[in-house]
Structure formats: C-alpha cells, structure tokens
XYZ file of C-alpha atoms in Angstrom:
527
model
C 10.721 -9.901 28.635
C 10.682 -6.379 30.193
C 12.417 -7.135 33.499
C 15.812 -8.113 32.092
C 16.106 -5.292 29.637
C 15.088 -2.638 32.425
C 17.576 -3.980 34.566
C 20.359 -3.263 32.241
C 19.174 0.381 32.111
C 20.825 1.921 35.132
C 22.217 5.300 34.466
C 20.788 8.472 32.744
C 22.191 7.775 29.427
C 22.301 3.933 29.304
C 21.395 2.748 25.939
C 17.719 1.855 25.636
C 17.550 -1.924 26.321
C 14.583 -2.799 24.259
C 15.040 -5.424 21.532
C 11.578 -5.676 20.075
C 9.073 -2.897 19.841
C 5.333 -3.190 19.073
C 3.382 -0.302 17.563
C -0.326 -0.322 18.420
C -2.301 2.329 16.097
C -5.483 2.042 18.395
C -7.770 2.466 15.454
C -7.128 -1.365 14.678
C -9.196 -2.372 17.628
C -12.386 -0.925 16.165
C -11.584 -1.329 12.589
C -10.409 -5.017 12.320
C -12.554 -8.227 13.180
C -10.468 -9.974 16.059
C -11.107 -12.516 18.906
C -11.991 -9.773 20.944
C -13.902 -7.307 18.448
C -16.723 -7.958 16.165
C -17.608 -5.960 13.062
C -19.067 -2.617 14.122
C -18.928 -3.274 17.842
C -18.086 -0.005 19.963
C -14.703 0.297 21.668
C -14.443 -0.968 25.177
C -11.604 -0.814 27.549
C -11.292 -4.595 27.332
C -10.523 -4.619 23.940
C -7.513 -2.200 24.310
C -6.301 -4.590 27.062
C -6.499 -7.641 24.784
C -4.284 -6.001 22.136
C -1.613 -5.597 24.978
C -2.191 -9.025 26.326
C -2.023 -10.929 23.014
C 2.034 -9.805 22.497
C 2.803 -10.197 26.151
C 6.131 -12.142 26.450
C 6.875 -11.286 22.694
C 7.796 -7.686 22.911
C 9.827 -5.487 25.279
C 8.056 -2.435 24.688
C 4.382 -1.371 23.556
C 3.919 1.833 21.594
C 0.319 3.238 21.644
C -0.802 5.918 19.049
C -3.653 7.306 20.740
C -5.337 9.001 17.679
C -3.910 10.981 14.947
C -1.987 13.590 17.055
C -4.799 15.947 16.451
C -7.525 15.110 19.046
C -6.648 13.578 22.557
C -7.955 10.024 23.306
C -7.584 11.266 27.149
C -9.383 13.730 29.447
C -7.535 16.930 28.030
C -7.449 20.305 29.373
C -5.518 21.535 26.400
C -8.312 20.348 24.080
C -11.378 19.517 26.040
C -13.381 16.925 24.015
C -17.089 18.110 24.463
C -16.636 21.524 22.753
C -14.661 19.959 19.935
C -17.083 17.120 19.157
C -19.883 19.728 19.321
C -18.235 21.801 16.599
C -17.652 18.508 14.556
C -21.383 17.758 14.872
C -22.329 21.323 13.720
C -19.767 21.575 11.045
C -19.864 17.989 9.467
C -23.185 16.577 10.908
C -21.402 13.345 12.458
C -21.244 12.339 15.909
C -18.060 11.365 17.879
C -16.015 8.123 16.859
C -16.063 5.213 19.336
C -12.876 6.490 21.171
C -14.151 9.970 21.581
C -17.427 8.495 23.226
C -15.393 6.382 25.526
C -13.531 9.406 26.750
C -16.425 11.614 27.065
C -18.299 9.139 29.066
C -15.388 9.026 31.550
C -12.816 6.667 30.104
C -9.279 7.021 29.553
C -7.551 5.366 26.576
C -4.049 6.077 27.739
C -4.462 5.214 31.364
C -5.929 1.943 30.377
C -3.041 1.275 28.177
C -0.432 2.220 30.699
C -1.796 0.263 33.463
C -2.155 -3.025 31.189
C 1.343 -2.540 29.847
C 2.742 -2.528 33.519
C 0.770 -5.481 34.351
C 2.033 -7.313 31.512
C 5.641 -6.386 31.816
C 5.762 -4.112 28.671
C 7.355 -0.922 28.752
C 4.617 1.630 27.781
C 5.328 4.260 25.443
C 3.026 6.746 23.475
C 3.931 7.352 19.949
C 2.694 10.787 18.821
C 1.884 11.615 15.146
C 3.425 14.975 14.390
C 1.462 15.696 11.113
C -1.105 13.007 10.148
C -3.133 13.497 7.057
C -5.810 11.150 7.372
C -9.304 12.458 6.280
C -8.350 15.843 6.073
C -9.339 15.785 2.124
C -12.923 16.268 3.471
C -12.041 19.361 5.630
C -14.159 21.521 3.305
C -16.848 18.891 2.183
C -18.512 19.344 -1.124
C -21.699 18.036 -2.384
C -21.526 14.222 -2.560
C -18.739 13.964 -0.037
C -19.310 11.700 2.684
C -17.122 12.588 5.948
C -17.463 10.002 8.569
C -17.137 10.008 12.241
C -13.256 9.820 11.908
C -13.370 13.428 11.069
C -13.562 14.122 14.859
C -10.106 12.406 15.161
C -8.451 14.455 12.305
C -9.810 17.811 12.135
C -9.812 20.683 14.784
C -11.125 24.200 14.886
C -7.696 25.480 15.038
C -6.735 23.659 11.817
C -9.639 24.747 9.879
C -9.114 28.514 11.051
C -5.675 28.542 9.781
C -5.478 27.576 6.125
C -2.244 29.690 5.764
C -0.692 26.950 7.671
C -1.262 24.466 5.077
C 0.798 23.768 1.957
C -1.957 23.786 -0.453
C -5.355 24.102 1.161
C -7.402 23.363 -2.150
C -5.421 19.869 -2.866
C -6.884 16.585 -2.058
C -3.625 15.124 -1.567
C -2.426 14.321 2.108
C 1.002 15.709 1.762
C -0.544 19.215 0.847
C -3.100 19.350 3.684
C -0.869 19.046 6.734
C 0.504 21.946 8.438
C 3.890 23.548 7.844
C 6.165 23.304 10.775
C 7.752 26.606 9.778
C 5.057 28.315 11.891
C 5.739 28.204 15.517
C 2.038 28.212 16.338
C 1.851 24.649 14.807
C 4.653 23.222 16.801
C 3.123 24.748 19.916
C -0.124 22.908 19.404
C 1.714 19.671 19.333
C 3.895 20.368 22.268
C 1.055 21.157 24.480
C -0.619 17.878 24.001
C 2.807 16.019 24.238
C 3.439 18.105 27.477
C -0.075 16.867 28.930
C 0.802 13.251 28.189
C 4.119 13.596 29.955
C 2.656 15.378 33.143
C -0.488 13.038 33.407
C 0.933 9.524 32.748
C 3.412 7.166 34.148
C 4.959 6.666 30.677
C 8.056 4.777 30.232
C 8.945 6.733 26.935
C 7.648 8.801 24.156
C 8.123 8.381 20.379
C 7.892 11.396 17.951
C 6.300 9.933 14.712
C 7.881 11.921 11.761
C 6.358 9.298 9.375
C 2.764 10.300 9.646
C 3.104 11.934 7.437
C 6.575 12.897 6.022
C 5.678 16.437 5.065
C 6.841 19.267 7.257
C 8.505 21.912 5.244
C 8.440 23.585 1.906
C 11.879 22.429 0.701
C 12.364 25.356 -1.755
C 11.449 27.991 0.827
C 13.774 26.501 3.682
C 17.475 25.677 3.980
C 18.690 22.556 5.565
C 19.907 24.493 8.379
C 16.763 26.260 9.202
C 14.670 22.871 8.948
C 17.204 21.080 11.305
C 17.405 24.117 13.771
C 13.549 23.799 14.193
C 13.342 19.996 14.435
C 16.279 19.628 16.942
C 14.805 22.541 18.867
C 11.467 20.805 19.025
C 13.321 17.558 20.307
C 14.946 19.671 23.030
C 11.567 20.961 24.265
C 10.173 17.517 24.423
C 13.236 16.244 26.245
C 12.641 18.925 28.724
C 9.043 17.955 29.321
C 10.130 14.214 29.913
C 12.844 15.068 32.317
C 10.692 17.580 34.221
C 8.051 15.102 34.818
C 9.943 11.946 35.317
C 8.767 9.815 38.197
C 10.993 8.021 40.818
C 14.128 9.221 39.226
C 13.575 6.994 36.212
C 14.650 8.463 32.842
C 12.094 8.554 30.163
C 13.179 7.309 26.677
C 12.551 9.311 23.804
C 12.314 7.705 20.469
C 12.081 9.110 16.986
C 10.311 7.393 14.013
C 12.023 8.662 10.889
C 12.508 7.603 7.092
C 14.910 4.857 6.459
C 16.541 6.853 3.598
C 19.041 9.534 4.241
C 17.363 11.810 1.594
C 14.207 11.603 3.637
C 15.998 12.755 6.852
C 17.523 15.879 5.105
C 14.024 16.751 3.629
C 12.530 16.640 7.046
C 15.307 18.462 9.026
C 16.105 15.445 10.986
C 19.844 15.937 12.209
C 20.168 12.474 13.918
C 23.471 13.209 15.601
C 22.142 16.588 16.972
C 18.838 14.895 17.821
C 20.686 12.228 19.904
C 22.889 15.133 21.576
C 19.710 16.872 22.628
C 18.038 13.781 24.234
C 16.902 11.171 21.833
C 17.505 7.606 23.108
C 16.056 5.716 20.237
C 15.902 6.014 16.549
C 13.342 3.744 14.551
C 13.838 3.717 10.852
C 10.704 3.349 8.854
C 9.513 2.768 5.250
C 6.089 4.139 6.454
C 3.787 1.223 5.795
C 5.953 -1.466 4.428
C 8.431 -4.094 5.331
C 11.686 -3.427 3.169
C 15.177 -4.970 3.235
C 16.568 -2.265 0.802
C 17.262 0.994 2.929
C 20.206 3.213 3.926
C 20.677 1.077 7.111
C 24.431 1.243 7.096
C 24.547 4.955 6.496
C 22.084 5.788 9.180
C 23.692 3.498 11.663
C 27.014 5.600 10.902
C 25.043 8.764 11.795
C 23.436 7.721 14.934
C 25.958 7.941 17.756
C 26.242 4.397 19.626
C 24.903 5.870 22.697
C 21.201 5.674 21.045
C 19.657 2.434 19.858
C 18.717 1.976 16.328
C 15.767 -0.116 15.218
C 14.506 -1.312 11.802
C 10.773 -1.093 11.407
C 8.833 -3.916 9.774
C 5.104 -3.893 8.571
C 2.371 -6.021 7.313
C 2.703 -5.284 3.900
C 5.509 -5.530 1.374
C 3.451 -4.214 -1.532
C 0.038 -2.636 -2.229
C -2.147 -3.164 -5.240
C -4.873 -0.944 -6.759
C -8.104 0.126 -4.960
C -10.880 -2.111 -5.696
C -13.521 0.548 -4.665
C -13.120 4.181 -3.671
C -12.260 4.790 0.127
C -9.747 4.012 2.825
C -8.240 0.621 3.162
C -9.887 -0.748 -0.334
C -6.619 -1.832 -1.914
C -5.052 -5.168 -2.209
C -1.962 -5.771 -0.392
C 0.803 -8.543 -0.290
C 1.232 -9.484 3.221
C 4.880 -10.123 4.713
C 5.771 -13.695 5.886
C 7.669 -15.073 8.853
C 10.631 -15.834 6.825
C 10.550 -12.160 5.464
C 10.435 -10.919 8.946
C 13.205 -13.131 10.162
C 15.524 -12.254 7.185
C 14.819 -8.581 7.526
C 15.561 -8.756 11.058
C 18.955 -10.656 10.476
C 20.050 -7.929 7.946
C 19.149 -5.183 10.667
C 21.407 -6.929 13.298
C 24.128 -7.533 10.506
C 24.230 -3.764 9.873
C 24.466 -2.690 13.449
C 20.842 -2.157 14.349
C 19.923 -2.966 18.232
C 16.497 -4.114 17.611
C 13.558 -4.306 15.396
C 9.995 -2.690 15.546
C 6.595 -3.814 14.210
C 4.103 -1.348 12.680
C 0.135 -2.192 11.639
C 1.061 -5.817 12.514
C -2.720 -6.360 13.589
C -3.886 -5.664 10.042
C -3.539 -9.281 8.945
C -7.124 -9.276 10.269
C -10.197 -8.395 8.307
C -10.650 -4.714 7.832
C -11.607 -2.278 5.216
C -13.395 -2.919 1.932
C -14.433 -5.970 0.271
C -12.233 -8.402 -1.890
C -8.953 -7.838 -0.008
C -8.745 -11.330 1.551
C -8.354 -13.950 2.797
C -7.579 -12.355 6.115
C -6.016 -14.073 8.907
C -4.721 -13.728 12.446
C -1.430 -12.020 12.788
C 1.568 -14.448 12.722
C 2.523 -13.770 16.352
C 4.805 -16.707 16.116
C 6.960 -14.732 13.732
C 7.835 -12.389 16.651
C 9.156 -15.097 18.920
C 12.772 -15.127 17.828
C 13.116 -11.528 16.501
C 15.146 -10.863 19.734
C 17.539 -13.431 18.991
C 20.351 -12.542 16.439
C 22.241 -15.792 16.918
C 19.092 -17.884 16.041
C 18.138 -15.731 13.170
C 21.569 -16.071 11.810
C 21.042 -19.885 11.279
C 17.725 -19.772 9.344
C 17.039 -20.124 5.704
C 16.660 -16.795 4.110
C 14.063 -14.961 2.030
C 15.378 -11.926 0.255
C 13.040 -9.710 -1.666
C 12.420 -6.635 -3.746
C 8.903 -5.212 -3.948
C 7.060 -2.124 -4.985
C 6.697 -1.013 -1.407
C 6.952 2.494 -0.332
C 6.204 4.899 -3.372
C 8.409 7.475 -1.512
C 9.286 11.007 -2.874
C 13.103 10.477 -2.240
C 13.754 7.670 -5.044
C 12.493 9.082 -8.411
C 11.630 7.042 -10.440
C 10.692 4.151 -8.113
C 12.882 1.058 -8.082
C 9.602 -1.010 -8.926
C 7.702 -1.314 -11.040
C 10.202 -1.233 -14.006
C 9.699 -1.528 -17.684
C 11.957 -3.581 -19.689
C 11.962 -3.688 -23.568
C 13.298 -6.161 -25.853
C 17.070 -6.096 -26.281
C 17.273 -3.949 -23.070
C 18.865 -4.788 -19.627
C 18.201 -3.593 -16.130
C 19.709 -4.261 -12.886
C 18.685 -4.194 -9.118
C 20.729 -4.286 -5.927
C 20.000 -6.217 -2.890
C 21.729 -5.776 0.451
C 22.342 -9.320 1.772
C 23.902 -10.608 4.922
C 25.221 -14.208 5.076
C 24.190 -16.563 7.655
C 26.462 -17.424 10.612
C 28.319 -20.205 8.605
C 28.127 -18.469 5.346
C 25.821 -19.193 2.178
C 26.018 -22.852 1.099
C 24.784 -24.908 -1.789
C 22.414 -23.258 -4.214
C 19.723 -21.041 -4.063
C 16.523 -19.929 -6.220
C 15.972 -16.256 -7.867
C 12.417 -15.490 -8.942
C 11.216 -12.612 -11.090
C 7.504 -11.504 -11.236
C 5.911 -9.440 -14.028
C 2.616 -7.751 -14.289
C 1.343 -10.061 -17.063
C 2.374 -13.307 -18.723
C 5.864 -13.700 -19.713
C 4.836 -16.379 -22.646
C 6.953 -15.616 -25.504
C 9.578 -13.652 -23.712
C 13.110 -14.708 -23.133
C 14.795 -13.325 -20.078
C 18.331 -14.027 -18.893
C 19.559 -13.367 -15.409
C 23.068 -12.541 -13.847
C 24.183 -12.182 -10.301
C 27.435 -10.043 -9.589
C 28.417 -10.556 -13.213
C 27.923 -14.413 -13.445
C 25.267 -15.917 -15.668
C 22.623 -17.896 -13.764
C 21.116 -21.104 -15.097
C 17.197 -21.008 -15.622
C 15.105 -23.003 -13.404
C 11.593 -24.379 -14.012
C 10.572 -24.198 -10.425
C 8.736 -20.782 -10.097
C 6.904 -22.004 -6.871
C 6.707 -19.913 -3.880
C 10.106 -20.051 -2.044
C 8.568 -20.952 1.296
C 5.074 -21.807 2.270
C 2.923 -18.759 2.073
C -0.513 -18.546 3.503
C -1.146 -15.285 2.116
C -2.226 -15.594 -1.499
C -2.869 -11.842 -2.220
C -0.890 -10.449 -5.311
C 1.276 -13.683 -5.443
C 2.680 -14.253 -9.051
C 0.947 -16.875 -11.209
C 3.264 -19.413 -13.022
C 2.940 -17.679 -16.337
C 3.954 -14.298 -14.868
C 7.228 -15.784 -13.149
C 10.856 -16.792 -14.170
C 13.359 -18.287 -11.977
C 17.053 -19.229 -11.931
C 19.578 -21.091 -9.808
C 21.784 -19.016 -7.470
C 25.103 -20.593 -6.502
C 26.111 -19.723 -3.001
C 29.617 -18.870 -4.350
C 28.475 -15.793 -6.355
C 27.063 -13.984 -3.372
C 28.808 -11.307 -1.122
C 27.901 -9.796 2.312
C 26.474 -6.184 1.044
C 25.316 -5.198 -2.217
C 24.516 -8.028 -4.607
C 23.824 -6.969 -8.209
C 20.998 -8.936 -10.091
C 20.875 -8.039 -13.673
C 18.154 -9.000 -16.220
C 18.495 -9.123 -20.019
C 15.229 -9.004 -22.299
C 16.526 -11.217 -25.116
C 13.310 -11.498 -27.164
C 9.575 -10.881 -27.084
C 7.050 -8.004 -26.101
C 8.003 -5.549 -23.353
C 7.356 -6.592 -19.886
C 6.780 -4.596 -16.572
C 8.690 -6.080 -13.516
C 6.893 -6.109 -10.134
C 8.797 -8.260 -7.653
C 11.848 -10.436 -7.158
C 12.980 -12.690 -4.415
C 15.848 -15.101 -3.521
C 15.898 -18.149 -1.302
C 19.124 -19.129 0.196
C 19.389 -22.198 2.631
C-alpha cells in the first residue's frame, strides 16, 4: 500500500498520503500470547518483525512506541542503559525488562523496526509518549508493594530526583504522578531523546503522543495562552530536529496524537492551527483507549488546516468493566467488532477525516489477569477496507454508545446513567447515512446493568415514538461475549429510516414504571 501513497507526496508540504495508520506499543509483543510469542518468552527481534509482517499490505504507516517515553529501547548516549538498570536494581531490587536486556546485549529495537517496515513497504514512524504514567505509583515502594521489572521502563533517576516537577508526589493516581510541563527541564529531557531518534534512524515520521497521559499542566495556575505557547514551541523544536536530520531531501512527517474533544485540546494547550503552522503534518484524534463514535470530529476538522491530514483513532475496546483482581490489565472489556470499526471509519470520512488509525489492536490476544476471555486473534480482516470510503459507504451500519473513555472533560460522564421512574433522559448519536441513504427499518437496543423485568421503558428518535421490538439479540454476529447484555437486561425498538438525519440524532428514553435502572450501553443497526 505504501508505494502509491508516497508517490503522491512530492513537495515539502504536500498533505500526508497515508490512509490507515497502525500503532504498535511494543510491549504487546511480550505481554500477549501470539503465534510468535509463548507466555513468558523473552523478547527476540523476530517477534517485532512478526508484528510488522502481520499487517503488511493492510496499513500504510506503522507507528512504534519504543517504551514509555522515559527510557530508550535503543543504544542511547542521552540515557545509557547500563547505569540506568544498575540504579533500578539497587533501588527496586528488580532486573531489566526483556527489552532492556535485548538492547544491553547489543540489540536495537528501533533499527529492527525501521528495517522491517521498509522491507514490507510500510512507512516507519516512532510514536513518542510525552508523559506516560504507567507504574509510577511504585516510585517510592512501601512494605507490601511489588514493583516489577517494568519499573525500568517507567522511572528514571531524574524523575525520582525531582519530585517538585510532579503534580502530587504523594498520590497513587497516574494523572498526579507525571511531570508538569511548565518546567523547561522536563521538556528538555523529552526533546533530547526525540532528537537522538531523529539523528540515528531513517524514520519516515514521528508522532508526539499527548494522550499518554493527558496531564501536562495545572490548569488553575496556567493560562490557555501560556499552555499553548509552551506546546507550540515544543512542536517547533521537534520540527527543527526532523528537518535538520532529514535524509535524501525527503520530508519527515510530524504527527500529533491528541484528544478527540475540544475541551481536552484547550486543557493541554494544543492550538492545532498554530501547531500545523509550526510543522505538524498529521493530527490523530484519540479517545485514549477506546473506539468511540461520539467526538468533536467536525469541530476539530474545522480547526485543522486542510494542509494537515486528520485521522480518527480506533481501539480494541469500547468499554471496560471492573477489575477482577488487583493489578494492571485485570479488568474485563467489551471488544470492538468489525462492523463497529467500519461504521466508525465511515463516520470519520463523512466528517472530513483523511484516514483512520488503530491503537492497541493486538490486545484481542490473551494477556493480563485471569477471567478476561475468551481471547482471539485480532480481527485483521476488519482492516482491509478501512482505506476505501466508497466501500464503507454501502455497508450495513453499527452505531453505538458505550461507557468508553471516562475522561476529565465531560462531567458527569455520558454513561453509565441512572433513570428513575417517571423520568426521561436522552442521548445524541452523530450518524452519517450510507451512499444511497438509509432505507427500510433498523433496530435500536438499550442495555442496563441489571434485569429490566418489571420496568416499562419507551423510546423516541428525533421526536418520533418508536415501536417496541422483542428482538434483543446482537445486531451483528459477535464473536466476543465479554460484557454483552443478557436478554433480561435489554430492550429493543424498531427504527424507521425516515426518522434519521445526517448529523446529531436524539434518542430519548422514558421510564414509565418500575424500579430505577442504570443504563450502560445503546446501539443501532441500519441496513
């Protein structure tokens, strides 16, 4: 797929030609059971190559996240790994992680990745996490804490030596334990690693990841103008590093991974027009860990100059459940399906996006704690037509609204939502019709957290009463049973195509009798 897109990129500010972007967090290689990795096997270069190979021909650009943006997964002069991991051993009593061992024994994760991408006709990007929070709750371990080898990826001596850079050093909350970007030294640490990547590798591009994690400033102590000046200034420095180190006169693309909500952009100081003016080529809008169809897509497209390509990110999960046991990756989650990917991509193109991106796609595979299955291979078939808007525009549609991203910008969250007797509530779904318009009759479903027996709920769409349906079965065949509703927790209604409109559709629910309910999920099939 790569040859044709790159052929369209001829001048310095030609729009980025990529249609489908694939993000690879690297750690999935060692944390997931896969055809190329058995449980607890140490990392090998062939495993990384296999993650590149399995999407060859399906994606245009491959984005590798080599670690957490704290400790390099490459031979580094900015942060030599031997003294770093010796300090980790002394402080935490744990050895290097599998990737650290690989590099200290002469390997280079980034070089393996770049070489394999170019061999398989995928543009090679590094996605750099700018403020990752993973494992920082164990920075100062207390009796009973069990910091694992991942500490070596997450915590550095510089981080520990500067508690004044943290928002709340005594907190256990990730948002509080990352560094405040008001401090120039914090930004300089990131820029040094990014510059080293630009200098040492034949990258096709770089992504600045503002979503890991979306906490950079104390909003009460900074103005919007101050935050924007810092963030735009950082983009300028990265653009200069990319331009200074470009090879063979080929422009290196600069992408930013940012919130899919306008309030999030302002909170982080992300002035998209100014950032594009300072050298950003690609804007990748994200709901952090989830596929969502309800975002500020049209508003963000209006902010992003047409010279920059806009991408909508989709993920393996649409909703997470509760933790089954303490620890990371121990919660249940509702998997995104092929029809949900295709409908979300259709909406993205309809609202002006230039392409889509995939994040955490590997995590359909077995990983984490017990009781979260059944697991499966990722649905690679779902990627095949994501680069073809015309084909997506004639497919049956699966619209949905789930709990998804519990973000700090929408309070209270849209879901879950309580509904008492005699009360009503409404939800908006941004929906785009197929190429020849909606036809016939679709089906709406509503899912609660417990049985709906003894409750009477009525529904409307755009002011029109909907007729109840007894069919509460899944709208499409779904191979992923985790968190799906049971018949007794569901209600359904017929949706005439004539009541829908291109844009925001209002679905209203009236609780006409019975005990209160808590709504968790809704979806609509058309076609």
